Coordinates of C-alpha atoms in Angstrom, one line a residue:
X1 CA 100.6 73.4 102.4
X2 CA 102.4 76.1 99.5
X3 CA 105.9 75.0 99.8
X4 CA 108.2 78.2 101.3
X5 CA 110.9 79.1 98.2
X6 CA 108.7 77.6 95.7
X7 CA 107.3 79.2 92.6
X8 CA 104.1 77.3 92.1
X9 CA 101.4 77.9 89.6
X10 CA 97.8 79.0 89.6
X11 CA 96.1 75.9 89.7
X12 CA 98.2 74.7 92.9
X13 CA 97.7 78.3 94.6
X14 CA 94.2 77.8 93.7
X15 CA 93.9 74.8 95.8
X16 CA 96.7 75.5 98.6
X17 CA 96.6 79.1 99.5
X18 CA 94.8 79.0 101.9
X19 CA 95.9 75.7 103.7
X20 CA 97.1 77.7 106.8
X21 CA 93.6 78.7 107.3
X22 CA 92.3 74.8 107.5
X23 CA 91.4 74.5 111.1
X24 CA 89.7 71.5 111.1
X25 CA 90.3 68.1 109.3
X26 CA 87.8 68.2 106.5
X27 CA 89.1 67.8 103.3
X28 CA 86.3 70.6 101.6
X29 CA 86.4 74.0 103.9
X30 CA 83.8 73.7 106.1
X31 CA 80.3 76.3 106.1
X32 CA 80.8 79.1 108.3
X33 CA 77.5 80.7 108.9
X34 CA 78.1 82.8 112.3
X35 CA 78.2 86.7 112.3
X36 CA 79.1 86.8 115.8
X37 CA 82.0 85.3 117.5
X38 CA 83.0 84.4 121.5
X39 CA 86.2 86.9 122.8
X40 CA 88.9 85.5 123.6
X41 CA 89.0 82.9 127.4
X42 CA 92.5 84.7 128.3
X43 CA 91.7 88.2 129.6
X44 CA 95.4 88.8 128.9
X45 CA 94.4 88.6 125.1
X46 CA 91.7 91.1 125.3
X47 CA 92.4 94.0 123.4
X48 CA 90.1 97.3 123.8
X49 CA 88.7 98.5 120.3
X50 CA 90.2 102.0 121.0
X51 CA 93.7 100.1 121.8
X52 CA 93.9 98.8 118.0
X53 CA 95.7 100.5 115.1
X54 CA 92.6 100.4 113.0
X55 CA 91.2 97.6 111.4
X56 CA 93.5 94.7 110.7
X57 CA 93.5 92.3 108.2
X58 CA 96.6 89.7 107.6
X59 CA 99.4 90.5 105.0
X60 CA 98.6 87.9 101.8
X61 CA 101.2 87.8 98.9
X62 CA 102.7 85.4 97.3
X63 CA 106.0 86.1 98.0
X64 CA 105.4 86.0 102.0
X65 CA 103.8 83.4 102.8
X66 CA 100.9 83.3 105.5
X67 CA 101.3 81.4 108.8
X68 CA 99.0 80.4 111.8
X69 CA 100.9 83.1 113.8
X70 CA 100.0 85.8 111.4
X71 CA 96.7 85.2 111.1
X72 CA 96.6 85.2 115.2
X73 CA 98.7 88.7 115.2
X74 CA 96.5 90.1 112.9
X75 CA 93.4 89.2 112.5
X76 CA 91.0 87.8 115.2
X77 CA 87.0 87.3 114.2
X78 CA 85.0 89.7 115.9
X79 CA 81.7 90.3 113.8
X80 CA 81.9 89.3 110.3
X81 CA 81.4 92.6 108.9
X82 CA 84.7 92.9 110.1
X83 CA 86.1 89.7 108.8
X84 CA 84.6 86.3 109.1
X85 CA 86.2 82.7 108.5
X86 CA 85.0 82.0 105.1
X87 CA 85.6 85.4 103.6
X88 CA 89.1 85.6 104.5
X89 CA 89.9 82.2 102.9
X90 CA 88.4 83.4 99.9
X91 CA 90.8 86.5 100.3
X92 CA 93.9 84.5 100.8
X93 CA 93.3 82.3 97.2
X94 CA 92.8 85.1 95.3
X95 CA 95.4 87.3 97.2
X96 CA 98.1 84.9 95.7
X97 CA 95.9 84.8 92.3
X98 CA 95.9 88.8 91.5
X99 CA 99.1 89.5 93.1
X100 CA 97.8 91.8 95.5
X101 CA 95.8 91.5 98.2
X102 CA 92.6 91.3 97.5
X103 CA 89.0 92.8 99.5
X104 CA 85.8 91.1 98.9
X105 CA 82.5 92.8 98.5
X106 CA 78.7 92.1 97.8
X107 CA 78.9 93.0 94.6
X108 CA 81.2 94.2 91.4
X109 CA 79.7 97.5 92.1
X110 CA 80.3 98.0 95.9
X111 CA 83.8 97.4 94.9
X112 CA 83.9 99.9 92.4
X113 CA 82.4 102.5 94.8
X114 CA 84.9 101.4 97.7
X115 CA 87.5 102.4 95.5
X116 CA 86.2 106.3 94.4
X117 CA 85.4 106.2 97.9
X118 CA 88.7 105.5 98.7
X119 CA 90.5 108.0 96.1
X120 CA 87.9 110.5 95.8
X121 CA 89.1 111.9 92.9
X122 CA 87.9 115.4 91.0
X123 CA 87.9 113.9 87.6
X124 CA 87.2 110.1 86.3
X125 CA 88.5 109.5 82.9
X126 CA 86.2 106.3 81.4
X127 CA 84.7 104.5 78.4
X128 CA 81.2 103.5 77.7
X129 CA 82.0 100.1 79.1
X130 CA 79.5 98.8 82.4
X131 CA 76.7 100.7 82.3
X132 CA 76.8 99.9 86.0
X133 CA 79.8 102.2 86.8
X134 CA 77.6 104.9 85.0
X135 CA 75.8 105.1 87.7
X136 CA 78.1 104.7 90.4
X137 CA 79.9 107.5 89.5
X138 CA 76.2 109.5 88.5
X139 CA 75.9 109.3 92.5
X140 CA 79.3 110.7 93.8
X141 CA 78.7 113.2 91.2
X142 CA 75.5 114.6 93.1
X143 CA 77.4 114.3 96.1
X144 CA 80.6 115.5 95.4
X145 CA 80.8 117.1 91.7
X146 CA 82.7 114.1 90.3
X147 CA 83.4 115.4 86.5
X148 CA 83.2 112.8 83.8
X149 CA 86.1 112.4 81.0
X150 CA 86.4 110.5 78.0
X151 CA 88.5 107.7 78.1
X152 CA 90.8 109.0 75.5
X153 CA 90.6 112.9 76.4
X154 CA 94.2 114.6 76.4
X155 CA 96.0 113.7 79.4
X156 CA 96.2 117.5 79.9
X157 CA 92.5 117.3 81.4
X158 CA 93.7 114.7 84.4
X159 CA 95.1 116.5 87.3
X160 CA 96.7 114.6 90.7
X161 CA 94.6 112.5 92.6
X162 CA 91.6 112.0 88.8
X163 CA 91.3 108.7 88.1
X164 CA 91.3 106.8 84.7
X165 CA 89.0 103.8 85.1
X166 CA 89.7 101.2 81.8
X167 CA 87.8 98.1 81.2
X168 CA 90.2 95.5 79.2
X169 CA 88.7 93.5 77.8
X170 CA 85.4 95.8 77.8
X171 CA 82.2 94.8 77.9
X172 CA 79.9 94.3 76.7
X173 CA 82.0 93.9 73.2
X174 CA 85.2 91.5 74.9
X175 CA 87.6 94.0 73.0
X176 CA 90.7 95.0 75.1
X177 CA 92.8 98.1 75.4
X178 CA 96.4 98.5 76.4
X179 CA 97.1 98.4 80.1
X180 CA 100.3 99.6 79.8
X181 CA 99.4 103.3 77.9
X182 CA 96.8 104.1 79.6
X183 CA 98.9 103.6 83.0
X184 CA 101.7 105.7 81.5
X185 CA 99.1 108.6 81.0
X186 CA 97.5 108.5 83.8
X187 CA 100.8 108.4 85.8
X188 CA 102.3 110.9 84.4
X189 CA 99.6 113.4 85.5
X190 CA 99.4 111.9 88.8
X191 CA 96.5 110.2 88.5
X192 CA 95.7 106.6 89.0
X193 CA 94.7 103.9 87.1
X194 CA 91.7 101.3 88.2
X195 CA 91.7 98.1 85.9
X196 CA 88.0 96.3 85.5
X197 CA 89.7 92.5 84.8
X198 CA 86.4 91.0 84.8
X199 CA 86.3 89.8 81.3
X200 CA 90.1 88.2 81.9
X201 CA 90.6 86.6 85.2
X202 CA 93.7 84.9 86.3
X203 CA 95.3 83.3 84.7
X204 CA 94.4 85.4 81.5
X205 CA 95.7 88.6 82.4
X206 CA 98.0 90.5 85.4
X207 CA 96.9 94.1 85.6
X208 CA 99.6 94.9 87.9
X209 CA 102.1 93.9 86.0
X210 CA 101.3 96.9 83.6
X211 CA 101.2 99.4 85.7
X212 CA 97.6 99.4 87.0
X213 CA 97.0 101.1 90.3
X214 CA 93.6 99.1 91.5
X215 CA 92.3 96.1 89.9
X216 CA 88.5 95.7 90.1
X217 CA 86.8 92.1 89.5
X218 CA 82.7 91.6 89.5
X219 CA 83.5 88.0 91.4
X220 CA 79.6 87.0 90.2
X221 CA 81.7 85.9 87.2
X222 CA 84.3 83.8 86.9
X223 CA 85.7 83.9 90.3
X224 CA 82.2 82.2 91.4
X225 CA 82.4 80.5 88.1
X226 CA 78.7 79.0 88.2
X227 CA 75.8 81.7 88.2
X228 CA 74.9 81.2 91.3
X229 CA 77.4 84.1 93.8
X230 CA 76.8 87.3 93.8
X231 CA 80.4 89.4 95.0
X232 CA 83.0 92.1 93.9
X233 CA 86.5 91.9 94.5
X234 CA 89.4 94.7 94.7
X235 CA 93.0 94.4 94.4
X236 CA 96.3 96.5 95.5
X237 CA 99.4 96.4 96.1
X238 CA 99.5 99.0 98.1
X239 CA 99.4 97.9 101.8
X240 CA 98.3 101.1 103.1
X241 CA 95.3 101.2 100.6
X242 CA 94.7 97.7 101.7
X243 CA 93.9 98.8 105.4
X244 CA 92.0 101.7 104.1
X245 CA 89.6 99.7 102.5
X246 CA 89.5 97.2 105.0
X247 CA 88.4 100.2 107.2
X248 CA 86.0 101.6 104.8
X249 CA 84.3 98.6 104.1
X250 CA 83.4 98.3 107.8
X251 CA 81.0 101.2 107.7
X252 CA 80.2 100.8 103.8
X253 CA 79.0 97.7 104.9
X254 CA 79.2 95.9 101.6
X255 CA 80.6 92.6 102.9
X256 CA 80.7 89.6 101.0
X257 CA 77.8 87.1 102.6
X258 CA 79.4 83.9 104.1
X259 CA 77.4 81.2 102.0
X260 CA 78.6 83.4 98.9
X261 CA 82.4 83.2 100.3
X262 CA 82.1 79.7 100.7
X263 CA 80.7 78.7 96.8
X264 CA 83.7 81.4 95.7
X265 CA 86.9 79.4 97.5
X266 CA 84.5 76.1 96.1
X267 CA 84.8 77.7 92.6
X268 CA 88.5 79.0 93.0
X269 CA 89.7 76.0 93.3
X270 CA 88.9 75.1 89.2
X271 CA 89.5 78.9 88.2
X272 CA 92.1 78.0 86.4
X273 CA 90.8 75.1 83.9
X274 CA 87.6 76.7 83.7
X275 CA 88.7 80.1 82.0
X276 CA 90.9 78.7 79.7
X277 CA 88.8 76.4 78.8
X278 CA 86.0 78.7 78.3
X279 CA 88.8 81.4 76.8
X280 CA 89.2 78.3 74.3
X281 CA 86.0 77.5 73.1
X282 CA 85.2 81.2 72.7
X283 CA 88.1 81.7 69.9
X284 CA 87.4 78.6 68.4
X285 CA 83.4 79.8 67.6
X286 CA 84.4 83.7 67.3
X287 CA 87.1 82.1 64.7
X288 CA 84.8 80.7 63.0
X289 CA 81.9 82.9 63.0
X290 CA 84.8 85.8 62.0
X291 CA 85.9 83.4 58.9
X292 CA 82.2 82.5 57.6
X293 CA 81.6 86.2 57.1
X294 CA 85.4 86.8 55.0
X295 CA 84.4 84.4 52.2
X296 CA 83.0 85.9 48.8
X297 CA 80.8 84.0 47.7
X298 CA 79.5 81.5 50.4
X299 CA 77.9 78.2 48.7
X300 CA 74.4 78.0 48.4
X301 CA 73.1 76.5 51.5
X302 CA 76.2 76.6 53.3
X303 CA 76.8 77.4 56.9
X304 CA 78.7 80.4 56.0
X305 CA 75.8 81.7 53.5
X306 CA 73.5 81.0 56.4
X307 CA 76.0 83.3 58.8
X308 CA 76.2 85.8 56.1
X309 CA 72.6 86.2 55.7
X310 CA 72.2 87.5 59.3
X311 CA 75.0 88.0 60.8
X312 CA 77.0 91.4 60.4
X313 CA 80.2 91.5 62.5
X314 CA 81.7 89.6 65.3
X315 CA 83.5 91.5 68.0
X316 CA 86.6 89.6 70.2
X317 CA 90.2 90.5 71.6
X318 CA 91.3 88.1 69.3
X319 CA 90.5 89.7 66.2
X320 CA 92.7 92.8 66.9
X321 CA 95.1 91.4 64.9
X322 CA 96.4 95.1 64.5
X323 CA 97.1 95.2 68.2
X324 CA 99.4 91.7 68.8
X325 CA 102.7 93.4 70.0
X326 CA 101.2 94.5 73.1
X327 CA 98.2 92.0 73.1
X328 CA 99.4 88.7 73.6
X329 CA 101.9 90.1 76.0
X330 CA 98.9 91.4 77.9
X331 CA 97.4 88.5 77.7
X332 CA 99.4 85.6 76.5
X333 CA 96.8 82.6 78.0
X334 CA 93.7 83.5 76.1
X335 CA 91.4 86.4 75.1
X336 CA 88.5 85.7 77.0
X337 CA 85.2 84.0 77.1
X338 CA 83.1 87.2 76.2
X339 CA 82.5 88.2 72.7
X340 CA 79.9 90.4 70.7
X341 CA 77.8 89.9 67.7
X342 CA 76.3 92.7 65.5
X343 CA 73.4 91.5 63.4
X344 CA 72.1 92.9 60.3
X345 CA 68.7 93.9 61.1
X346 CA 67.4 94.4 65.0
X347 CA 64.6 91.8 64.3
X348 CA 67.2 89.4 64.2
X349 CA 68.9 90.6 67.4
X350 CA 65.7 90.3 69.0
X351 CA 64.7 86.8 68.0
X352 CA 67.9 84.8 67.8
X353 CA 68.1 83.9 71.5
X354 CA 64.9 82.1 71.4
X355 CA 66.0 80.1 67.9
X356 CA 68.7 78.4 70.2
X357 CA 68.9 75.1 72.1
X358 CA 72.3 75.4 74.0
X359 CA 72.4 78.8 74.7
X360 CA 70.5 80.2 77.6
X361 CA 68.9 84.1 77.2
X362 CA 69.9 85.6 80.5
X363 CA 71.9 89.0 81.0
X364 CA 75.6 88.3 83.4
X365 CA 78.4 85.9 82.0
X366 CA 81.4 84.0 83.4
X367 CA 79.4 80.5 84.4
X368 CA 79.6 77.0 82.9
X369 CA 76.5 77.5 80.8
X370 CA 76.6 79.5 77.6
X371 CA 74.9 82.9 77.8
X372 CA 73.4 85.1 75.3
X373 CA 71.8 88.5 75.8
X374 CA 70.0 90.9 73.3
X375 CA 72.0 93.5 75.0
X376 CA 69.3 96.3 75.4
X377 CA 67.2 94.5 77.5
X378 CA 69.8 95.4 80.3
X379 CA 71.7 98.0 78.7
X380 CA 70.0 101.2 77.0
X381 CA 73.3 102.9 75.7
X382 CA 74.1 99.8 73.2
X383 CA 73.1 98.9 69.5
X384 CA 69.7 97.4 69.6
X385 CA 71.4 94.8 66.9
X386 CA 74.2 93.4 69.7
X387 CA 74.1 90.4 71.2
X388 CA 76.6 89.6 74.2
X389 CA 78.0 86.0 73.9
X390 CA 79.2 84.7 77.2
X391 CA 80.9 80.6 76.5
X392 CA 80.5 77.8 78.9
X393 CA 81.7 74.6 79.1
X394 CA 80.0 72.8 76.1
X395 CA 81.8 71.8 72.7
X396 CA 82.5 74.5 70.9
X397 CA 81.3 72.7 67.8
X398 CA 78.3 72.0 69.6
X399 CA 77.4 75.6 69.8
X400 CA 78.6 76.6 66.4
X401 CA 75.9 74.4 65.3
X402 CA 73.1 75.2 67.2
X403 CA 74.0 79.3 66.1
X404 CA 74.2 78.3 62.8
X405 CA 71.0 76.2 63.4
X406 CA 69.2 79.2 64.5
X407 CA 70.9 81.6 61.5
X408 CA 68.8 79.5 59.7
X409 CA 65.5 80.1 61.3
X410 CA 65.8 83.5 61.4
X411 CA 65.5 83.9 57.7

């Protein structure tokens, strides 16, 4: 169990957290598979739905720590669309991991609507970014009006209550933006700021700590970590929001399945060594790749004439070298395991995925394997020349060699 006074780091949160939740004597957290569960045996402990303050859920930060007694006060399983066993250990790791307490969904996008449902704004200020979120918001805008801004429009457009909604880093390129301006402008209008973190989980990035607002995770990702959960997460710090959405998501319905919440607290537990491992790799190739293409006059046959002939720009946080004095203080642990490669001719786009041995052609990111998509099979707004890199767990070198391999086939 976390001990009380002690700053500990992510890797022991990732494995401790939720210790006051542990209920039985198994070592791995047990399968919880029940929807329904038995009332309590002491009628004195019975408490009539229309007697509760709303929807409950237990207070998890990491500067309070959560007890037994907490959990009893607050939170009692009923049916596990209101909260279930599983789910709420999930919660509590990655309560203590985003520095907020955190609300699991089905999916990145049933978060992302839980949260316009819970701000409603007039006005949502976004990039091109997840096509996904396109969509979301083309729905509130037939039902409400919703108005669409640029990302960068005047801050004279937001009004109290709009929302700016910033991917960093975005996909699917893996460039990043500055947390920090973007929460100064939409603050200073009164609006809010929601932060998509998906490309830089803990510990590769703190939203919060720059002023976002609402932090918004597609859990399919890293925080399941293996391609195999589907799940959204949101974050606040912002206890009344917290209850809101607790109380939302009971008639949105977009719960977080119990066999999914179980592989997430699996995968939480290596969150930490995964990402930066993967964050590694990633700059390492994208390093490379971003070198090969700087050199004049490539020697014949070379690996860098081979990149040259095909390959047309490389796209990665850690490139924007122009950007380092708010960058690495955004994100001082890594840039991410997502990067983007333009090629010189579509043809190319089109057949390197099926020139490569290591790399699997599959659309989503964020699992052990490495990922590449031509990004216009899932995405029609994009450059029919991208390709969306997502690295696993391999050696980098490894994969360097099997692009370069595949460079070489193409031409």
């Amino acid at each position: 169990m976390l001990p009380e006074g002690q700053d500990v780091g992510a890797s022991t949160r990732s494995l401790h957290a939720d210790d006051v939740l542990n209920v039985v004597t198994d070592v791995a957290p047990p399968i919880h598979v029940a929807t329904t569960f038995r009332y309590s045996d002491d009628p004195a402990k019975l408490m009539p739905a229309a007697d509760l303050n709303g929807v409950r859920i237990p207070e998890i930060v990491p500067s309070k720590r959560l007890t037994a007694q907490t959990l009893e006060e607050q939170s009692s399983y009923i049916y596990s669309r209101l909260t279930a066993p599983t789910s709420t250990r999930f919660e509590a790791i990655l309560s203590s991991l985003l520095n907020g307490q955190a609300i699991s969904y089905s999916s990145g996008l049933s978060a992302f609507h839980a949260a316009l449902t819970l701000l409603n704004p007039r006005r949502i200020s976004i990039g091109k970014g997840y096509h996904g979120c396109h969509g979301v918001i083309d729905i509130f805008n037939r039902l409400n009006g919703l108005q669409k801004l640029d990302l960068d429009c005047p801050a004279e457009q937001l009004e109290a209550g709009d929302v700016i909604h910033l991917e960093t880093p975005v996909n699917p390129e893996g460039t990043s933006f500055n947390i920090e301006q973007y929460a100064k402008k939409a603050h200073s209008r009164g609006a809010y700021l929601i932060v998509d973190g998906t490309f830089a989980p803990p510990p590769l990035q703190d939203p919060f700590k720059f002023g976002a607002d609402l932090v918004l995770h597609s859990g399919s990702k890293y925080f399941g970590g293996h391609s195999d959960v589907l799940c959204g997460v949101l974050a606040t710090q912002n206890k009344e929001w917290a209850q809101q959405l607790l109380r939302d998501r009971v008639f949105l319905g977009g719960v977080m399945g119990n066999l999914e919440s179980w592989l997430g607290v699996r995968s939480l537990r290596t969150l930490e060594v995964r990402v930066q491992r993967l964050s590694q790799n990633a700059t390492n190739l994208v390093s490379w790749l971003h070198n090969a293409l700087q050199i004049p006059s490539p020697a014949p046959g070379s690996d860098e004439e081979a990149t040259q002939k095909v390959l047309e720009q490389v796209f990665h946080s850690s490139l924007q070298k122009d950007d380092e004095s708010w960058l690495l203080k955004q994100m001082p642990n890594g840039f991410g395991p997502v990067f983007s490669i333009t090629m010189r001719e579509e043809d190319y786009a089109r057949h390197l995925p099926s020139k490569l041995a290591l790399f699997q052609h599959a659309t989503s990111l964020g699992g052990v394997e490495s990922l590449i998509e031509w990004r216009t099979m899932s995405d029609k707004t994009v450059d029919r020349r991208l390709l969306r890199v997502s690295i696993g767990l391999e050696n980098w070198e490894d994969l360097k060699r099997d692009l370069v391999n595949a460079f070489r086939a193409l031409v």
